[in-house]
Amino acid sequence: MKVAAMFYDSPYGDAYRWLIDYGIEKADTFMLSRSLHSELLEEGENVLTQLEPFLIRKYGITQEELESRYKEITEEDMFPKEDKKKNEAARHKGIEYRSGTYYVYRCSKEAADILKNAAEHWFEWEHPHLPADLWFLDKDGNDFIHNIAHESMGGIHVDVEEAERINETVPGMFIMRRGHKNNFESFWQDALFHKPRKLELYGFGIEAIPESIGQLKELRELSIHESNVTMLPEALSELNQLEELTVYTADLKEIPAWVGNLTQLKHLRIACGSYHGATDYIIPREEVALTQVPPEIGRLKQLESLSINYTGITDLPEELAQLEKLRYLDLSRNRLREEPSILKRLPVLQNVCLSGNEYNHADHS
């Protein structure tokens, strides 16, 4: 029986090119779409031009047609009639979820080369830079490899054994497994094998981030939502491609000085008093161990947004003024004793939130 094996992260590089070849070999056709509401950029138009020799047909779907389809399916669910009608409603292709123009192409090696040269990863197929949602269909017109790029959702429709084979043998084809949620070791070994660009550690109940995280050199986004984690491993400082770091935990002991090594970081979010499940106890802010922002934070020259919440921080280092690209700053629910004068020296700062600190506690909501 076939299942929709979902991608944990967008296959990129060699994995992306492997996926294109796999789709071309196993599928019957592939599809692309373009929006009716915005223009496709030149690079996207060029792709459509290159693919013209392989075009089988193109057609449009209006908003009215979409609404009629949804109504048809909903009414059939509520008031079942003959099976035939419901089967016809269900036959609409998954890619047809919005109004626009749709293109159906035959699979060929030459078409594969165009697709591989046009993008570097699976979720890159997003309007307006490229035609949207590269999608493969089998000989019966059913979804084979699907892609909703703007929501970073995609997967492959194969049997369980094939999904396992792909996950275990093709680096970068990181497929979600049922056992991941309750087995951190299994999840972590898969992460080390596939080296994703985006990683979320949420609710595993772990007390420490493995030092082996330093092996994930391609990481761009890292989110840690683990109540029991109190320290960040120094191996994180080796992730020099990291652009976004989120740390939500109950009681973080410190923001380590090596955070200044993450020079590509654009977004940094840290919050204590955070729990990944139901709890009868929330640590009082006065007891949170985190009380200082290291001066090394001033080395994060690419930082655009900074959020530090629910900590014991009482003041800010002068080096914060070196964040020349900082546009958004959220220091709510800390223990600042006065409004930081340093804010006036941040040249492009646009949005600031300081509610719930000691000097303005009455404003806390």
Short mmCIF file of C-alpha atoms in Angstrom, two decimals:
data_model
loop_
_atom_site.label_atom_id
_atom_site.label_comp_id
_atom_site.label_asym_id
_atom_site.label_seq_id
_atom_site.Cartn_x
_atom_site.Cartn_y
_atom_site.Cartn_z
CA MET A 1 0.00 0.00 0.00
CA LYS A 2 1.29 3.43 -0.93
CA VAL A 3 1.77 6.15 1.66
CA ALA A 4 2.58 9.84 1.40
CA ALA A 5 6.12 9.85 2.79
CA MET A 6 6.69 13.47 3.79
CA PHE A 7 10.00 15.27 3.38
CA TYR A 8 11.47 16.56 6.64
CA ASP A 9 13.37 19.25 4.78
CA SER A 10 13.63 20.42 1.19
CA PRO A 11 15.92 18.02 -0.72
CA TYR A 12 18.80 20.15 -1.99
CA GLY A 13 21.95 19.74 -4.07
CA ASP A 14 22.67 16.12 -4.97
CA ALA A 15 19.47 14.95 -3.24
CA TYR A 16 17.39 17.37 -5.31
CA ARG A 17 18.99 16.18 -8.52
CA TRP A 18 18.48 12.56 -7.46
CA LEU A 19 14.79 13.30 -6.82
CA ILE A 20 14.35 14.85 -10.27
CA ASP A 21 15.91 11.79 -11.93
CA TYR A 22 13.78 9.48 -9.77
CA GLY A 23 10.61 11.36 -10.70
CA ILE A 24 11.45 11.41 -14.40
CA GLU A 25 12.17 7.66 -14.35
CA LYS A 26 9.18 6.52 -12.29
CA ALA A 27 6.47 9.05 -13.19
CA ASP A 28 4.49 9.53 -16.38
CA THR A 29 4.17 13.33 -16.43
CA PHE A 30 5.11 16.37 -14.36
CA MET A 31 3.32 19.65 -13.81
CA LEU A 32 4.00 23.30 -13.02
CA SER A 33 1.67 26.22 -12.38
CA ARG A 34 1.65 29.99 -12.55
CA SER A 35 -0.46 32.40 -10.55
CA LEU A 36 -3.10 34.69 -12.05
CA HIS A 37 -2.41 37.31 -9.41
CA SER A 38 1.25 38.21 -10.00
CA GLU A 39 3.73 38.24 -12.86
CA LEU A 40 6.29 35.50 -13.24
CA LEU A 41 9.84 36.87 -13.21
CA GLU A 42 12.13 36.50 -16.20
CA GLU A 43 13.94 33.45 -14.84
CA GLY A 44 10.60 31.68 -14.46
CA GLU A 45 9.50 32.62 -17.97
CA ASN A 46 12.78 31.25 -19.30
CA VAL A 47 12.09 27.88 -17.68
CA LEU A 48 8.65 27.67 -19.30
CA THR A 49 10.19 28.54 -22.67
CA GLN A 50 12.85 25.84 -22.32
CA LEU A 51 10.19 23.26 -21.41
CA GLU A 52 7.92 24.02 -24.38
CA PRO A 53 9.16 21.02 -26.46
CA PHE A 54 7.87 18.70 -23.71
CA LEU A 55 4.50 20.40 -23.16
CA ILE A 56 1.49 18.09 -23.49
CA ARG A 57 -1.15 20.65 -22.63
CA LYS A 58 -1.90 23.71 -20.56
CA TYR A 59 -5.18 24.84 -19.03
CA GLY A 60 -6.55 27.41 -16.64
CA ILE A 61 -8.58 27.16 -13.46
CA THR A 62 -10.59 30.16 -12.30
CA GLN A 63 -11.43 31.04 -8.72
CA GLU A 64 -15.09 30.29 -9.48
CA GLU A 65 -14.19 26.79 -10.66
CA LEU A 66 -12.17 26.19 -7.51
CA GLU A 67 -15.02 27.30 -5.27
CA SER A 68 -17.40 25.05 -7.19
CA ARG A 69 -15.07 22.08 -6.67
CA TYR A 70 -14.78 22.68 -2.93
CA LYS A 71 -18.54 23.03 -2.64
CA GLU A 72 -19.06 19.82 -4.60
CA ILE A 73 -16.71 17.85 -2.37
CA THR A 74 -18.15 19.34 0.83
CA GLU A 75 -21.74 18.66 -0.17
CA GLU A 76 -20.88 15.12 -1.19
CA ASP A 77 -19.32 14.54 2.24
CA MET A 78 -22.41 15.90 3.98
CA PHE A 79 -25.02 14.36 1.70
CA PRO A 80 -23.55 11.26 0.01
CA LYS A 81 -25.04 10.43 -3.34
CA GLU A 82 -23.66 8.05 -5.91
CA ASP A 83 -20.02 7.04 -5.54
CA LYS A 84 -19.20 8.07 -9.09
CA LYS A 85 -19.65 11.75 -8.43
CA LYS A 86 -17.48 11.68 -5.33
CA ASN A 87 -14.78 9.76 -7.18
CA GLU A 88 -14.78 12.38 -9.92
CA ALA A 89 -14.46 15.15 -7.35
CA ALA A 90 -11.57 13.35 -5.73
CA ARG A 91 -9.81 13.01 -9.10
CA HIS A 92 -8.79 16.65 -9.14
CA LYS A 93 -5.01 16.81 -8.95
CA GLY A 94 -3.43 17.93 -5.70
CA ILE A 95 -1.51 20.70 -7.44
CA GLU A 96 -4.82 22.32 -8.45
CA TYR A 97 -5.41 24.06 -5.12
CA ARG A 98 -5.46 27.63 -6.45
CA SER A 99 -6.53 29.53 -9.53
CA GLY A 100 -3.96 29.86 -12.26
CA THR A 101 -2.50 28.32 -15.40
CA TYR A 102 -1.35 24.70 -15.28
CA TYR A 103 1.23 23.02 -17.51
CA VAL A 104 1.50 19.25 -18.08
CA TYR A 105 4.78 17.89 -19.46
CA ARG A 106 6.06 14.51 -20.57
CA CYS A 107 9.01 13.12 -18.66
CA SER A 108 12.34 12.97 -20.46
CA LYS A 109 16.04 13.18 -19.67
CA GLU A 110 16.25 16.53 -21.46
CA ALA A 111 13.43 17.93 -19.34
CA ALA A 112 15.18 16.61 -16.23
CA ASP A 113 18.30 18.59 -17.12
CA ILE A 114 16.24 21.79 -17.38
CA LEU A 115 14.60 21.16 -13.99
CA LYS A 116 17.95 20.42 -12.35
CA ASN A 117 19.55 23.57 -13.72
CA ALA A 118 16.62 25.81 -12.79
CA ALA A 119 16.69 25.20 -9.03
CA GLU A 120 18.95 24.01 -6.23
CA HIS A 121 16.28 22.54 -3.95
CA TRP A 122 12.73 21.15 -4.08
CA PHE A 123 10.90 24.02 -2.36
CA GLU A 124 12.59 26.57 -4.61
CA TRP A 125 9.75 26.05 -7.11
CA GLU A 126 7.77 29.02 -5.88
CA HIS A 127 6.14 31.93 -7.69
CA PRO A 128 7.25 34.55 -8.83
CA HIS A 129 10.88 33.42 -9.27
CA LEU A 130 9.90 30.08 -10.78
CA PRO A 131 6.68 28.40 -11.88
CA ALA A 132 5.10 27.00 -8.73
CA ASP A 133 4.97 23.56 -7.21
CA LEU A 134 6.89 21.12 -9.40
CA TRP A 135 4.71 18.01 -9.19
CA PHE A 136 5.05 14.48 -10.63
CA LEU A 137 2.10 12.25 -11.57
CA ASP A 138 1.93 8.51 -12.24
CA LYS A 139 0.41 6.91 -15.36
CA ASP A 140 -3.05 7.02 -13.78
CA GLY A 141 -2.78 10.74 -13.07
CA ASN A 142 -2.32 10.26 -9.33
CA ASP A 143 0.14 12.23 -7.23
CA PHE A 144 3.61 10.66 -7.20
CA ILE A 145 5.84 13.45 -5.86
CA HIS A 146 4.01 16.48 -4.50
CA ASN A 147 5.17 19.96 -3.61
CA ILE A 148 3.47 22.93 -1.94
CA ALA A 149 6.55 25.10 -1.98
CA HIS A 150 5.22 28.21 -0.24
CA GLU A 151 4.35 26.09 2.80
CA SER A 152 7.52 23.96 2.60
CA MET A 153 5.44 20.80 2.27
CA GLY A 154 6.32 17.93 0.01
CA GLY A 155 6.48 14.18 -0.17
CA ILE A 156 6.64 11.06 -2.27
CA HIS A 157 3.86 8.50 -2.73
CA VAL A 158 5.42 5.05 -2.51
CA ASP A 159 5.06 1.94 -0.38
CA VAL A 160 6.59 1.87 3.09
CA GLU A 161 9.51 -0.32 2.05
CA GLU A 162 10.51 2.05 -0.74
CA ALA A 163 10.23 5.06 1.56
CA GLU A 164 12.52 3.34 4.05
CA ARG A 165 14.99 2.42 1.32
CA ILE A 166 15.18 6.00 0.08
CA ASN A 167 15.58 7.39 3.58
CA GLU A 168 18.35 4.95 4.45
CA THR A 169 20.37 5.11 1.23
CA VAL A 170 20.04 8.58 -0.32
CA PRO A 171 21.73 11.35 1.72
CA GLY A 172 19.55 14.45 1.80
CA MET A 173 16.27 12.58 1.23
CA PHE A 174 15.22 13.00 4.87
CA ILE A 175 11.80 11.36 5.21
CA MET A 176 9.71 11.69 8.36
CA ARG A 177 9.22 8.40 10.20
CA ARG A 178 6.54 7.52 12.70
CA GLY A 179 9.16 6.37 15.17
CA HIS A 180 10.96 9.72 15.23
CA LYS A 181 8.64 11.39 17.73
CA ASN A 182 9.31 8.97 20.56
CA ASN A 183 12.86 7.99 19.65
CA PHE A 184 15.33 10.85 19.66
CA GLU A 185 18.27 8.58 18.88
CA SER A 186 16.59 7.34 15.69
CA PHE A 187 15.72 10.88 14.66
CA TRP A 188 19.21 12.14 15.43
CA GLN A 189 20.97 9.43 13.44
CA ASP A 190 18.78 10.29 10.45
CA ALA A 191 19.58 13.99 10.90
CA LEU A 192 23.33 13.29 10.96
CA PHE A 193 23.01 11.17 7.82
CA HIS A 194 20.91 13.63 5.82
CA LYS A 195 22.43 16.91 7.07
CA PRO A 196 19.31 19.07 6.61
CA ARG A 197 19.32 22.83 6.25
CA LYS A 198 16.42 23.18 8.65
CA LEU A 199 16.15 21.33 11.97
CA GLU A 200 13.61 21.45 14.80
CA LEU A 201 14.11 19.76 18.16
CA TYR A 202 10.72 19.81 19.84
CA GLY A 203 9.37 17.84 22.76
CA PHE A 204 11.82 14.93 22.76
CA GLY A 205 12.44 15.48 26.48
CA ILE A 206 16.21 15.62 26.03
CA GLU A 207 18.39 17.39 28.57
CA ALA A 208 21.30 18.23 26.28
CA ILE A 209 21.92 18.92 22.61
CA PRO A 210 24.47 16.39 21.28
CA GLU A 211 27.90 17.79 20.48
CA SER A 212 27.61 16.00 17.15
CA ILE A 213 25.34 18.84 16.03
CA GLY A 214 28.59 20.43 14.88
CA GLN A 215 28.54 17.95 11.97
CA LEU A 216 25.45 19.63 10.48
CA LYS A 217 27.45 22.22 8.57
CA GLU A 218 24.62 22.99 6.14
CA LEU A 219 22.15 24.12 8.81
CA ARG A 220 20.48 27.44 8.04
CA GLU A 221 17.63 27.25 10.56
CA LEU A 222 17.73 25.64 14.00
CA SER A 223 14.82 25.63 16.45
CA ILE A 224 15.18 24.15 19.93
CA HIS A 225 11.97 23.74 21.95
CA GLU A 226 13.14 21.57 24.83
CA SER A 227 12.17 22.43 28.41
CA ASN A 228 15.03 20.55 30.04
CA VAL A 229 17.90 21.95 27.99
CA THR A 230 19.90 24.43 30.09
CA MET A 231 23.11 24.84 28.06
CA LEU A 232 23.96 25.21 24.39
CA PRO A 233 26.87 23.04 23.24
CA GLU A 234 29.95 24.82 21.95
CA ALA A 235 29.71 22.71 18.81
CA LEU A 236 26.93 25.07 17.72
CA SER A 237 29.59 27.71 17.15
CA GLU A 238 30.83 25.63 14.20
CA LEU A 239 27.59 26.13 12.25
CA ASN A 240 28.84 29.07 10.24
CA GLN A 241 25.96 28.93 7.73
CA LEU A 242 23.30 29.35 10.41
CA GLU A 243 20.91 32.22 9.66
CA GLU A 244 18.14 31.61 12.19
CA LEU A 245 18.41 30.30 15.76
CA THR A 246 15.48 29.83 18.14
CA VAL A 247 15.92 28.54 21.69
CA TYR A 248 12.84 28.07 23.88
CA THR A 249 13.52 26.35 27.19
CA ALA A 250 12.57 26.58 30.84
CA ASP A 251 15.86 27.90 32.21
CA LEU A 252 18.83 28.68 29.99
CA LYS A 253 21.95 29.32 32.04
CA GLU A 254 23.66 31.66 29.58
CA ILE A 255 23.96 33.03 26.11
CA PRO A 256 27.50 31.81 25.46
CA ALA A 257 30.19 34.17 24.22
CA TRP A 258 30.77 32.00 21.16
CA VAL A 259 27.41 33.17 19.80
CA GLY A 260 29.52 35.89 18.18
CA ASN A 261 30.98 33.23 15.86
CA LEU A 262 27.60 32.81 14.14
CA THR A 263 28.31 35.71 11.83
CA GLN A 264 25.66 34.78 9.24
CA LEU A 265 22.87 34.90 11.82
CA LYS A 266 19.91 37.07 10.78
CA HIS A 267 17.33 36.10 13.40
CA LEU A 268 17.97 35.16 17.04
CA ARG A 269 15.16 34.24 19.45
CA ILE A 270 15.68 33.14 23.05
CA ALA A 271 12.96 32.64 25.66
CA CYS A 272 12.97 31.04 29.10
CA GLY A 273 9.91 29.93 31.02
CA SER A 274 8.99 27.80 27.99
CA TYR A 275 7.66 24.27 28.30
CA HIS A 276 6.93 21.84 25.48
CA GLY A 277 4.07 20.16 27.35
CA ALA A 278 1.56 20.67 30.13
CA THR A 279 3.16 21.68 33.42
CA ASP A 280 2.07 22.56 36.94
CA TYR A 281 5.13 24.73 37.47
CA ILE A 282 6.56 27.72 35.62
CA ILE A 283 9.86 29.01 36.88
CA PRO A 284 9.57 32.54 38.33
CA ARG A 285 11.40 35.07 36.22
CA GLU A 286 13.48 36.06 39.25
CA GLU A 287 14.92 32.53 39.36
CA VAL A 288 15.89 32.26 35.69
CA ALA A 289 19.66 31.77 35.44
CA LEU A 290 20.12 33.88 32.31
CA THR A 291 21.03 37.40 33.48
CA GLN A 292 23.46 38.76 30.88
CA VAL A 293 23.80 39.35 27.16
CA PRO A 294 27.42 38.75 26.13
CA PRO A 295 29.24 41.66 24.47
CA GLU A 296 30.20 39.28 21.65
CA ILE A 297 26.65 39.68 20.34
CA GLY A 298 27.93 42.84 18.67
CA ARG A 299 29.77 40.67 16.15
CA LEU A 300 26.50 39.54 14.56
CA LYS A 301 26.67 42.11 11.76
CA GLN A 302 23.91 40.45 9.71
CA LEU A 303 21.38 40.31 12.56
CA GLU A 304 18.00 41.76 11.58
CA SER A 305 15.80 40.63 14.47
CA LEU A 306 16.58 39.87 18.12
CA SER A 307 14.15 38.55 20.73
CA ILE A 308 15.13 37.76 24.31
CA ASN A 309 12.19 37.13 26.64
CA TYR A 310 11.45 36.02 30.20
CA THR A 311 14.96 36.24 31.60
CA GLY A 312 16.76 37.95 34.49
CA ILE A 313 18.60 40.38 32.19
CA THR A 314 18.81 43.84 33.78
CA ASP A 315 20.90 45.77 31.24
CA LEU A 316 22.45 45.51 27.79
CA PRO A 317 26.06 45.59 26.61
CA GLU A 318 27.28 48.64 24.70
CA GLU A 319 28.28 46.34 21.85
CA LEU A 320 24.61 45.93 20.95
CA ALA A 321 24.92 49.27 19.14
CA GLN A 322 27.14 47.54 16.57
CA LEU A 323 24.12 45.67 15.14
CA GLU A 324 23.77 48.01 12.19
CA LYS A 325 21.16 45.88 10.39
CA LEU A 326 18.89 45.31 13.40
CA ARG A 327 15.31 46.25 12.53
CA TYR A 328 13.29 44.38 15.15
CA LEU A 329 14.07 44.14 18.87
CA ASP A 330 11.88 42.38 21.45
CA LEU A 331 13.13 42.53 25.04
CA SER A 332 9.77 42.10 26.73
CA ARG A 333 9.33 40.30 30.07
CA ASN A 334 12.92 40.67 31.26
CA ARG A 335 14.17 42.65 34.28
CA LEU A 336 15.49 45.78 32.60
CA ARG A 337 15.72 48.59 35.16
CA GLU A 338 15.42 51.41 32.62
CA GLU A 339 14.76 51.97 28.96
CA PRO A 340 18.04 51.18 27.19
CA SER A 341 19.66 54.36 25.85
CA ILE A 342 21.49 52.22 23.34
CA LEU A 343 18.32 52.00 21.23
CA LYS A 344 18.96 55.48 19.84
CA ARG A 345 22.24 54.28 18.33
CA LEU A 346 20.74 51.48 16.25
CA PRO A 347 20.47 53.13 12.82
CA VAL A 348 17.74 51.08 11.13
CA LEU A 349 15.73 49.92 14.16
CA GLN A 350 12.01 50.09 13.35
CA ASN A 351 10.10 47.96 15.86
CA VAL A 352 10.81 47.70 19.58
CA CYS A 353 8.95 45.85 22.34
CA LEU A 354 10.02 46.46 25.95
CA SER A 355 6.84 45.67 27.89
CA GLY A 356 6.89 43.79 31.17
CA ASN A 357 10.29 44.92 32.45
CA GLU A 358 10.96 46.25 35.96
CA TYR A 359 10.98 49.90 34.92
CA ASN A 360 7.61 49.63 33.14
CA HIS A 361 5.99 46.63 34.80
CA ALA A 362 2.61 48.35 34.85
CA ASP A 363 2.63 48.18 31.06
CA HIS A 364 3.01 44.42 31.10
CA SER A 365 0.11 42.53 29.61
#
